[in-house]
Short mmCIF file of N, CA, C and O in Angstrom, two decimals:
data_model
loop_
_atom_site.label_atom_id
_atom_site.label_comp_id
_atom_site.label_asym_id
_atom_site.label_seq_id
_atom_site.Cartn_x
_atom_site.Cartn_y
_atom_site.Cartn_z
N UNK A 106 30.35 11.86 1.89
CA UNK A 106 29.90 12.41 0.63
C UNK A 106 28.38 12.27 0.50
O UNK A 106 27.83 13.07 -0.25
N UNK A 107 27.50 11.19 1.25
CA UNK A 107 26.40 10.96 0.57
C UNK A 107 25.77 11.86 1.67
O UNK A 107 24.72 12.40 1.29
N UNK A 108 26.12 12.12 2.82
CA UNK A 108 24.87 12.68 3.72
C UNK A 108 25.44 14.58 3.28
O UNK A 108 24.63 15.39 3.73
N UNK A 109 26.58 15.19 2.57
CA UNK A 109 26.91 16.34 1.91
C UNK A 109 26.22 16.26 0.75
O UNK A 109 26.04 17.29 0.10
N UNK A 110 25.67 14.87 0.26
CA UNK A 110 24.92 15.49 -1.28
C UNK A 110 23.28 15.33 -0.47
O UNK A 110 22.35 15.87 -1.08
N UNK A 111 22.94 14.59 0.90
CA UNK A 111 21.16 14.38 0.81
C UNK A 111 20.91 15.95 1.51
O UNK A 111 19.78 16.44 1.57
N UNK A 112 22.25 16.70 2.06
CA UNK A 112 21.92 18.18 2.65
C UNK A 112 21.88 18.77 1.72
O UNK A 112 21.52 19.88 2.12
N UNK A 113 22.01 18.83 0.60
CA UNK A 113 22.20 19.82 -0.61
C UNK A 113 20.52 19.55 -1.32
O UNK A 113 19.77 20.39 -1.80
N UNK A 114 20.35 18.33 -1.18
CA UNK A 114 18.82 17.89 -1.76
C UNK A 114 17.82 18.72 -0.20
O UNK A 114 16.92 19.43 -0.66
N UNK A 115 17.82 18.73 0.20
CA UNK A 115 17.18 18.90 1.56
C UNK A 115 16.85 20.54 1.32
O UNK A 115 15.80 21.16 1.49
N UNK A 116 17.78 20.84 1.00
CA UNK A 116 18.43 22.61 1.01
C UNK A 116 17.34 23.23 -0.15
O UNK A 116 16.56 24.16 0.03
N UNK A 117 17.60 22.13 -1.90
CA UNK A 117 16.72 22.49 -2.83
C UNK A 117 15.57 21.93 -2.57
O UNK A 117 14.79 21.94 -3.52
N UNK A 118 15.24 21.46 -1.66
CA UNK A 118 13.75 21.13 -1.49
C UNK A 118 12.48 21.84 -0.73
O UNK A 118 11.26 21.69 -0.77
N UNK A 119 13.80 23.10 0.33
CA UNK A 119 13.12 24.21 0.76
C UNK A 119 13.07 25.41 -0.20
O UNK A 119 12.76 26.52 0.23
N UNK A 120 13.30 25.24 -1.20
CA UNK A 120 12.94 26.24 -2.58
C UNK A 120 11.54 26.10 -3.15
O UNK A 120 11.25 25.18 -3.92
N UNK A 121 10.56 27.18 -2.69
CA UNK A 121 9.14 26.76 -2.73
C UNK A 121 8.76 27.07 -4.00
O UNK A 121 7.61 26.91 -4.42
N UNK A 122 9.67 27.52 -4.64
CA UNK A 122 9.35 28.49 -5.94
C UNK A 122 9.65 27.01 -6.90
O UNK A 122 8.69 26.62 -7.56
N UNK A 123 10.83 26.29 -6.99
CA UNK A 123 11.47 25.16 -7.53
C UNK A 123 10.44 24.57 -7.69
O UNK A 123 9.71 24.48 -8.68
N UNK A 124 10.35 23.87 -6.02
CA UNK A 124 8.74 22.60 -6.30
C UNK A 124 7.47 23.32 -6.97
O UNK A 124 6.88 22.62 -7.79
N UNK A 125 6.96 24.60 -6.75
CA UNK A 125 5.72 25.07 -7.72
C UNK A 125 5.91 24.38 -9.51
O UNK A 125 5.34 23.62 -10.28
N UNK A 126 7.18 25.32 -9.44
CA UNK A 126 7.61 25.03 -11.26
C UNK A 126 7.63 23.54 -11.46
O UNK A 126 6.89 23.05 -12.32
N UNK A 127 8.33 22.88 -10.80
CA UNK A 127 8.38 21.61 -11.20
C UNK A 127 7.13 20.97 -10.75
O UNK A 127 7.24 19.78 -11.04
N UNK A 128 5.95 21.22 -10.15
CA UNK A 128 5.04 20.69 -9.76
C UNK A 128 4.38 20.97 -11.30
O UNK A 128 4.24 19.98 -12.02
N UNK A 129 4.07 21.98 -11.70
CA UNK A 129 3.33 22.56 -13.00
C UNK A 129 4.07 21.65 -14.00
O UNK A 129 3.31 20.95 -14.67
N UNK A 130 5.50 21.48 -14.29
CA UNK A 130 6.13 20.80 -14.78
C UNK A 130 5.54 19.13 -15.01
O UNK A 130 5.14 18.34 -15.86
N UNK A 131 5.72 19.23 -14.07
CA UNK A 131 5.09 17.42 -13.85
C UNK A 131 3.58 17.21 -14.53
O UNK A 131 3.29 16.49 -15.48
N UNK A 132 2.84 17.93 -13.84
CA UNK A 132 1.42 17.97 -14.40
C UNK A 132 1.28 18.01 -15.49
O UNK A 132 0.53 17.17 -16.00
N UNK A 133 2.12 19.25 -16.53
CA UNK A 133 2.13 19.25 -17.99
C UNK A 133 2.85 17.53 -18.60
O UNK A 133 2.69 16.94 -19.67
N UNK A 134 3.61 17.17 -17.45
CA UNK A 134 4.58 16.20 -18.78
C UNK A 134 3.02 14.80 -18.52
O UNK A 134 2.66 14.03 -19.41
N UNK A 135 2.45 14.87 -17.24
CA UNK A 135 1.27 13.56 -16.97
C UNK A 135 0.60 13.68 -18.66
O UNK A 135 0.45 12.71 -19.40
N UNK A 136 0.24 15.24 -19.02
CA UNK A 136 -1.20 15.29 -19.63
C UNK A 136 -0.20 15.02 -20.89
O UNK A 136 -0.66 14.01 -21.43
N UNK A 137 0.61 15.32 -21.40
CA UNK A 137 1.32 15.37 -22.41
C UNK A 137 1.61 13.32 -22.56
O UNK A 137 1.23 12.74 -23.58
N UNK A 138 2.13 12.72 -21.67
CA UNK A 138 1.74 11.25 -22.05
C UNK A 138 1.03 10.45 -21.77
O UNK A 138 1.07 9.23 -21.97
N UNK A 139 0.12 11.25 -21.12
CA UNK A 139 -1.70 10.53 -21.52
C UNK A 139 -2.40 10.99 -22.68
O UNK A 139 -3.46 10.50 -23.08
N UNK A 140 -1.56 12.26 -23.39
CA UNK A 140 -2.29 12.54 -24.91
C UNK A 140 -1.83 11.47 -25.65
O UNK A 140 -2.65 11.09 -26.48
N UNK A 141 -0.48 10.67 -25.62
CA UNK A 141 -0.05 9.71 -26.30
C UNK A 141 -0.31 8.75 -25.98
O UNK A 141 -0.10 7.98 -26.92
N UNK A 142 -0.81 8.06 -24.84
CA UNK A 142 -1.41 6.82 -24.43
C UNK A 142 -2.91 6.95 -25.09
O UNK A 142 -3.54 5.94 -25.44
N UNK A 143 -3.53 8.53 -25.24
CA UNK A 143 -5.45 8.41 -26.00
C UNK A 143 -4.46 8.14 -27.81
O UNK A 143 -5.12 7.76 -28.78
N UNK A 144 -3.28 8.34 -27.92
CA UNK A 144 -3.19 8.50 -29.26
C UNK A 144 -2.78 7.37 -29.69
O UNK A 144 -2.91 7.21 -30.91
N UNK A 145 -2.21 6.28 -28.92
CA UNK A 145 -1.64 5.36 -29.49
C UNK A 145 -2.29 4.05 -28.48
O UNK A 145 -1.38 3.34 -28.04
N UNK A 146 -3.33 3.73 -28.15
CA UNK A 146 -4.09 2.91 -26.98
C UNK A 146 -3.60 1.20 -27.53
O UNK A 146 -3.45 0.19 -26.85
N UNK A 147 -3.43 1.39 -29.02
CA UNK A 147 -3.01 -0.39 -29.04
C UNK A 147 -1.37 -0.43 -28.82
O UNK A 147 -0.92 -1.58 -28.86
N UNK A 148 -0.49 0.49 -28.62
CA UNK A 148 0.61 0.57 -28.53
C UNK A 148 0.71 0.75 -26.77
O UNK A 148 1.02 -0.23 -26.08
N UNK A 149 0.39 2.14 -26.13
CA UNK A 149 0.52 2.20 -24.69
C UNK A 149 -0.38 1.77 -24.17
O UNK A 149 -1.36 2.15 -24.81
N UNK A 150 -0.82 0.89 -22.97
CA UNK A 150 -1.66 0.59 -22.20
C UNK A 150 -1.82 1.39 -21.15
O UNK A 150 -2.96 1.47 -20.70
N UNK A 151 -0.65 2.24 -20.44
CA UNK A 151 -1.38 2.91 -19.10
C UNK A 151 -0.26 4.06 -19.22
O UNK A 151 0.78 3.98 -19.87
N UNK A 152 -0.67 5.07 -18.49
CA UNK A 152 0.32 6.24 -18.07
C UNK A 152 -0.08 5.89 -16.30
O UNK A 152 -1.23 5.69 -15.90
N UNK A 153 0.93 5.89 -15.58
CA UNK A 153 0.83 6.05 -13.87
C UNK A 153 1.61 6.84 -13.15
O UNK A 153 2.67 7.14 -13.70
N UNK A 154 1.43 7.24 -12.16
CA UNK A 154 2.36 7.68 -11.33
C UNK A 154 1.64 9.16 -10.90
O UNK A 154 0.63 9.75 -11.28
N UNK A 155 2.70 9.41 -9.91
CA UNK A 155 2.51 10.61 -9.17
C UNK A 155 3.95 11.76 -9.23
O UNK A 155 5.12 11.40 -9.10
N UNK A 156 3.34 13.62 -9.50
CA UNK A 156 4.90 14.36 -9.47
C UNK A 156 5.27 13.84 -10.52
O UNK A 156 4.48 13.48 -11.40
N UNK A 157 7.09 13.69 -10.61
CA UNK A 157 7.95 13.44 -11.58
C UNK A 157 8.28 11.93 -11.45
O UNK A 157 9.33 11.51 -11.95
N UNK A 158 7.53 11.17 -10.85
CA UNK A 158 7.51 9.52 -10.63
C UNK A 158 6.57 8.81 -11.60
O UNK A 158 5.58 8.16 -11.24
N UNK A 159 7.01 9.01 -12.99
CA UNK A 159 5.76 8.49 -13.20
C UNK A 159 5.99 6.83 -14.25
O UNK A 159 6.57 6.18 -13.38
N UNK A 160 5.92 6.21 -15.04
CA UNK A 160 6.07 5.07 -16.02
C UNK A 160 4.85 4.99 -16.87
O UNK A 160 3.72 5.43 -16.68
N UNK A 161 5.52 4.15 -18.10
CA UNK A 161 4.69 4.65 -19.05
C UNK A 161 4.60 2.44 -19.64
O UNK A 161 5.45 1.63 -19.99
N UNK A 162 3.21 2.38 -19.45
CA UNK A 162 3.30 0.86 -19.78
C UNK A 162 2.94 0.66 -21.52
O UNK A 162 2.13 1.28 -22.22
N UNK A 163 3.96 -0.54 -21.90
CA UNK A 163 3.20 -0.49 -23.40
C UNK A 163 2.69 -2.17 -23.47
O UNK A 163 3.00 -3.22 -22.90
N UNK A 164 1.94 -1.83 -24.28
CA UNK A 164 0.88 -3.25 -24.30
C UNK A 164 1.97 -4.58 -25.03
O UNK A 164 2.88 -4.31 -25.80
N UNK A 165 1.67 -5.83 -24.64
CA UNK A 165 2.14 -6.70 -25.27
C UNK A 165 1.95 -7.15 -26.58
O UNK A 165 1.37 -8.22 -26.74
N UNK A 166 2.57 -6.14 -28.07
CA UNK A 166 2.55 -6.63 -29.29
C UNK A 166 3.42 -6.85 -29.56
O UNK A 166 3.38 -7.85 -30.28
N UNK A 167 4.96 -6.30 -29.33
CA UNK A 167 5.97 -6.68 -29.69
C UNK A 167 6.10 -8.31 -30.36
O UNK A 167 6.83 -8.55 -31.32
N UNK A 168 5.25 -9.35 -29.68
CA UNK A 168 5.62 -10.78 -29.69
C UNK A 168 5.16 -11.19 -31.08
O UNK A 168 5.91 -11.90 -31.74
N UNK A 169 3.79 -10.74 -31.69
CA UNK A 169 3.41 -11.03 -32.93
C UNK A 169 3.81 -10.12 -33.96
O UNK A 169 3.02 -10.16 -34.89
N UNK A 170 4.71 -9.37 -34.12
CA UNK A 170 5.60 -8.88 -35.52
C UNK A 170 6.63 -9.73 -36.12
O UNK A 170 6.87 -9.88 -37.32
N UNK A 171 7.16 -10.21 -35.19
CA UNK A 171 8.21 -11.59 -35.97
C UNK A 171 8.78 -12.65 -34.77
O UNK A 171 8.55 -12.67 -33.56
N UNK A 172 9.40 -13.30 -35.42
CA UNK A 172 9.66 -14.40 -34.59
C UNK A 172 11.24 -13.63 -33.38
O UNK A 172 11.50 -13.87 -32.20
N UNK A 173 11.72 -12.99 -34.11
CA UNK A 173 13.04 -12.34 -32.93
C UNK A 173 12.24 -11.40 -31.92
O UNK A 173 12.55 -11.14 -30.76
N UNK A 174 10.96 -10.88 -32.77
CA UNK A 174 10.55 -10.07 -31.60
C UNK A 174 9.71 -11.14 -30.25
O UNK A 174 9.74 -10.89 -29.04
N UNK A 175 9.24 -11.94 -30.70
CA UNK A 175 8.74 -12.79 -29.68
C UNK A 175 9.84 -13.38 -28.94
O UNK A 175 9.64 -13.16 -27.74
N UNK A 176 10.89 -14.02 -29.12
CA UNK A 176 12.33 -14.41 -28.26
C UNK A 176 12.81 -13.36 -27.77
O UNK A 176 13.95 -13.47 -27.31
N UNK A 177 12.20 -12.14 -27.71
CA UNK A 177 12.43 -11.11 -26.77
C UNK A 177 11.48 -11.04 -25.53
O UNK A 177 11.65 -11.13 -24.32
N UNK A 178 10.29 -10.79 -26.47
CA UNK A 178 9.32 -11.12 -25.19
C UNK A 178 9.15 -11.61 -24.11
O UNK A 178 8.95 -11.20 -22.97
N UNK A 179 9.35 -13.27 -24.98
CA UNK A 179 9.13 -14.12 -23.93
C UNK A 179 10.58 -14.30 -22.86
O UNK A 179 10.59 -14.77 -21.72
N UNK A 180 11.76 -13.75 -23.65
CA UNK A 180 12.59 -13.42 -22.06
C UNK A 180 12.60 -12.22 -21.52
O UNK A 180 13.53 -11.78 -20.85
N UNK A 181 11.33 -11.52 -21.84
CA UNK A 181 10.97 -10.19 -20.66
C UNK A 181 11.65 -8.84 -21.20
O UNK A 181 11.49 -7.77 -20.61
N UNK A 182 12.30 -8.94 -22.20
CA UNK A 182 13.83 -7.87 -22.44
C UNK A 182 13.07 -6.63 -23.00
O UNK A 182 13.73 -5.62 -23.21
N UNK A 183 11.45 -6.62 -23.33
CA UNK A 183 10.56 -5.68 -23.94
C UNK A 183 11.91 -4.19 -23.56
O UNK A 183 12.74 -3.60 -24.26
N UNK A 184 11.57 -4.13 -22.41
CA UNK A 184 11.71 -3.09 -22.07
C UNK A 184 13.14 -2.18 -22.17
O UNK A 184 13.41 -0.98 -22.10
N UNK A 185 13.79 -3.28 -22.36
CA UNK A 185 15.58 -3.16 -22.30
C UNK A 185 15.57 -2.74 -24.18
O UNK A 185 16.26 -1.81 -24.58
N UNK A 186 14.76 -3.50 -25.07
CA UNK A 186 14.87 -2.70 -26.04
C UNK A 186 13.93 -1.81 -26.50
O UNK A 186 13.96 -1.64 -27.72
N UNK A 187 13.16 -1.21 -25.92
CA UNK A 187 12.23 -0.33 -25.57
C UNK A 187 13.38 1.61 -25.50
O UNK A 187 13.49 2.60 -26.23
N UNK A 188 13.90 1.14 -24.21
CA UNK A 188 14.76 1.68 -24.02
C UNK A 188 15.80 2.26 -24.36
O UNK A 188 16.08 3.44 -24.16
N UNK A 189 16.55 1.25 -25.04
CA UNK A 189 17.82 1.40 -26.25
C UNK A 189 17.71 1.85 -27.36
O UNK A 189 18.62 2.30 -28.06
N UNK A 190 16.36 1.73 -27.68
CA UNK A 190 15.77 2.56 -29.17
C UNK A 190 15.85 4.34 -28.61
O UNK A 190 16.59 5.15 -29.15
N UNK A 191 15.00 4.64 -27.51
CA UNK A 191 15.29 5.51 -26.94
C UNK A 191 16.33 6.13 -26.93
O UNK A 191 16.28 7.27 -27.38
N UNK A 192 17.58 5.65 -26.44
CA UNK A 192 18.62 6.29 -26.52
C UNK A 192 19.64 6.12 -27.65
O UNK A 192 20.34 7.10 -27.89
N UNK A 193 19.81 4.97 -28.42
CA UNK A 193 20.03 5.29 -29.69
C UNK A 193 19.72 5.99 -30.69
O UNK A 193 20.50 6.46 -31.52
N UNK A 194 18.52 6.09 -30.66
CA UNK A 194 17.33 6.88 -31.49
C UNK A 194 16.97 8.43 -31.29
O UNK A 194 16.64 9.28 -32.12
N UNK A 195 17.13 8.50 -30.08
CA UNK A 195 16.14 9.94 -29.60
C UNK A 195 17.04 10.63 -28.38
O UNK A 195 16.80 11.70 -27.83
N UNK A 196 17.97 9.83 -28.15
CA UNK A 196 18.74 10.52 -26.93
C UNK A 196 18.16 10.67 -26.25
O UNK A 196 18.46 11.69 -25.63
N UNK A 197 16.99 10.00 -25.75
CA UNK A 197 16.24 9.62 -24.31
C UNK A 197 16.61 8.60 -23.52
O UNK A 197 16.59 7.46 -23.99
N UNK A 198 17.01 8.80 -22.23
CA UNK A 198 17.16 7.95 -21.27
C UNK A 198 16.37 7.71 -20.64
O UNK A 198 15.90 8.48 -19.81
N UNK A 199 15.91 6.33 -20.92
CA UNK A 199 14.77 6.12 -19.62
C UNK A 199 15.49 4.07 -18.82
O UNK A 199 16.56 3.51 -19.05
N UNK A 200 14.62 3.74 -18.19
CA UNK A 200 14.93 2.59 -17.40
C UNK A 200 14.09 1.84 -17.54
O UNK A 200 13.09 2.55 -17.61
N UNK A 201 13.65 0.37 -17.68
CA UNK A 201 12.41 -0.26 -18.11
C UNK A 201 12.72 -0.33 -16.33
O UNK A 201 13.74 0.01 -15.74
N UNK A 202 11.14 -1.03 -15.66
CA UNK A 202 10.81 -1.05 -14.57
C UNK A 202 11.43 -2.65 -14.46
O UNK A 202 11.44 -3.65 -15.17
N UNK A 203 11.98 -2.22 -13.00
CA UNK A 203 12.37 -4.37 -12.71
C UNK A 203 11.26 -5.37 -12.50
O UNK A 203 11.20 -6.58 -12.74
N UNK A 204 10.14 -4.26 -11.85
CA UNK A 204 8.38 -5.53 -11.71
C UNK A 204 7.71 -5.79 -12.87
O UNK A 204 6.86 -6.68 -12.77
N UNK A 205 7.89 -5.00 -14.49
CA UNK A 205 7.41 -5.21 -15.38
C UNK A 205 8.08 -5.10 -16.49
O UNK A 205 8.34 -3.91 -16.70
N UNK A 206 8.58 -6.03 -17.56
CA UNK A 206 9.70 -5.45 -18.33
C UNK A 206 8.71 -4.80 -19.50
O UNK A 206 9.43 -4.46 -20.44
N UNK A 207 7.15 -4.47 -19.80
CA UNK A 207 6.79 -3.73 -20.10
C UNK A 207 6.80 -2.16 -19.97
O UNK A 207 6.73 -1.27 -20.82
N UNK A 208 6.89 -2.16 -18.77
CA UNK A 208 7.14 -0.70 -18.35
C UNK A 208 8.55 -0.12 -18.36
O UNK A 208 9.57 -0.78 -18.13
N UNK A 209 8.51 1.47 -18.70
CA UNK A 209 9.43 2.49 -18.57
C UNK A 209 9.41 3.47 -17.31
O UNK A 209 8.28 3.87 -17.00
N UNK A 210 10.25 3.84 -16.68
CA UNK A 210 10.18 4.64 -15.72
C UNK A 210 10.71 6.20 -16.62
O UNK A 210 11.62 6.47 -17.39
N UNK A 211 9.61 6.92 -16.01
CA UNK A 211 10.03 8.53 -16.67
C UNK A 211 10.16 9.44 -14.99
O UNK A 211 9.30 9.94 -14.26
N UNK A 212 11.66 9.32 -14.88
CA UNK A 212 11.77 9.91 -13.58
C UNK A 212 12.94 11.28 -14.12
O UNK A 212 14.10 11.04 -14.45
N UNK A 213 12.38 12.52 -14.11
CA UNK A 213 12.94 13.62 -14.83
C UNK A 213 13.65 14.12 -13.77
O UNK A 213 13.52 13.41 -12.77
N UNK A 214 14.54 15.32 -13.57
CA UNK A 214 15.24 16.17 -12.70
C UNK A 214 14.01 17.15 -12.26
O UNK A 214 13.06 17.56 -12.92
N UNK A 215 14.38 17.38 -10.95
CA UNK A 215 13.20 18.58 -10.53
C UNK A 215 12.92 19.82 -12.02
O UNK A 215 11.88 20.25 -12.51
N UNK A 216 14.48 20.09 -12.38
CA UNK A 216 14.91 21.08 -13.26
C UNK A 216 14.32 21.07 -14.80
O UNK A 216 14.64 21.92 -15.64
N UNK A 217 13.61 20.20 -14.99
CA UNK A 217 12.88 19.84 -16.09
C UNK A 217 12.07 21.11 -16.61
O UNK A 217 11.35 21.91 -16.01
N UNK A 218 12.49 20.99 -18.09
CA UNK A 218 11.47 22.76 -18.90
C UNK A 218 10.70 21.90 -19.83
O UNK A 218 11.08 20.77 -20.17
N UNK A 219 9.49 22.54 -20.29
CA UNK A 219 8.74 21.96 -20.87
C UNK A 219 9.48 21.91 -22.41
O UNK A 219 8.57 21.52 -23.13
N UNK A 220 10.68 22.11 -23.24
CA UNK A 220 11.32 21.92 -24.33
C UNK A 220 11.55 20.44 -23.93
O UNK A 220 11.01 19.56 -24.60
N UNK A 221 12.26 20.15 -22.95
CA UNK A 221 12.81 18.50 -22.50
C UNK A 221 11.69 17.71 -22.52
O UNK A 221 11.72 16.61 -23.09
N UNK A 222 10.27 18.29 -21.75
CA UNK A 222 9.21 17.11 -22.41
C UNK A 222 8.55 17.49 -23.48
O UNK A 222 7.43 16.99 -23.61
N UNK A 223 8.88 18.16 -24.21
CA UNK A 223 8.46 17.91 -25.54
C UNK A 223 9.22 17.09 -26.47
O UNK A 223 8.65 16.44 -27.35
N UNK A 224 10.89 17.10 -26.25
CA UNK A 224 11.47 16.17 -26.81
C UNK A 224 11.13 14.85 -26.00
O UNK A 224 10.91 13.90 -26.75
N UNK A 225 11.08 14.68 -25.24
CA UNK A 225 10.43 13.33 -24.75
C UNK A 225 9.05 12.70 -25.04
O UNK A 225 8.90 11.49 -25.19
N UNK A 226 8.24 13.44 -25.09
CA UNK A 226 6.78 12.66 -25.81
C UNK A 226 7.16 12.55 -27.79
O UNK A 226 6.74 11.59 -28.44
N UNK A 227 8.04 13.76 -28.49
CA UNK A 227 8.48 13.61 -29.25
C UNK A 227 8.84 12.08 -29.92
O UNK A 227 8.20 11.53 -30.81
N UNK A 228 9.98 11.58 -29.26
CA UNK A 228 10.76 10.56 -28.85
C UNK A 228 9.68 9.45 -29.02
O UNK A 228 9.50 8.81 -30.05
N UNK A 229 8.83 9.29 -27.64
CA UNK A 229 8.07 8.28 -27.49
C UNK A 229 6.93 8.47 -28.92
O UNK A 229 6.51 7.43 -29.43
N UNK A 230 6.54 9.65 -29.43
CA UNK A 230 5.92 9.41 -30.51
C UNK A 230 6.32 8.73 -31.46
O UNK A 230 5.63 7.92 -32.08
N UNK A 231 7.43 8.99 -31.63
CA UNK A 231 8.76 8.22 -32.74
C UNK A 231 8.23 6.61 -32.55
O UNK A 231 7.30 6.03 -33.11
N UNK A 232 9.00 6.24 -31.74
CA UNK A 232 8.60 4.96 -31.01
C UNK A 232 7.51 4.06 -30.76
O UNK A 232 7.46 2.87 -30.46
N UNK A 233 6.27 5.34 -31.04
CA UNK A 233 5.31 4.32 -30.72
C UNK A 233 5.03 4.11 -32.35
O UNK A 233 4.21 3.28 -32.73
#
């Protein structure tokens, strides 16, 4: 089953037309949450990545709003409820990163339209 699904990836990856769109794709969703990292700089600290690989870091305030938010902090979980707001909230799925529980990973489908990242910076606007 797995080397019938990496030939099927292999197959859409010689679709030159696919990677263009989703290349343009990607580029729009970078500039779209680096407008929210210039918009919200004490909330996000960095936008990174490359393509549709990208994570979105948020700065360490969570700890000084209250005392439950700091017993989060300090066991790393930022990101796990970072996350869960996300998908409770906004029906965004994202993954906090395992090297930083600050960080979110924003890893989209090649198939991504710019409506999906607009509900996604949407979302993270919410949030921030």
């Amino acid at each position: 089953i797995s080397s019938a699904m990496a030939l099927e990836v292999l197959k859409k990856l010689e679709n030159k037309e696919l990677i263009a769109e989703s290349m343009k794709n990607a580029d729009y969703l970078y500039f779209r949450l680096k407008y929210l990292k210039d918009k919200f700089p004490t909330i996000l600290k960095e936008v990174r990545g490359k393509g549709l690989m990208l994570a979105v870091e948020f700065q360490d305030v969570l700890r000084s709003i209250s005392f439950e938010f700091k017993v989060i902090a300090e066991s790393q979980m930022e990101g796990y409820l970072l996350s869960s707001c996300l998908l409770n909230h906004e029906d965004i799925r994202m993954s906090p990163s395992l090297s930083n529980s600050l960080t979110l990973r924003v890893q989209p489908s090649l198939y991504i339209e710019i409506h999906e990242i607009e509900h996604l910076v949407a979302g993270l606007n919410r949030l921030c």
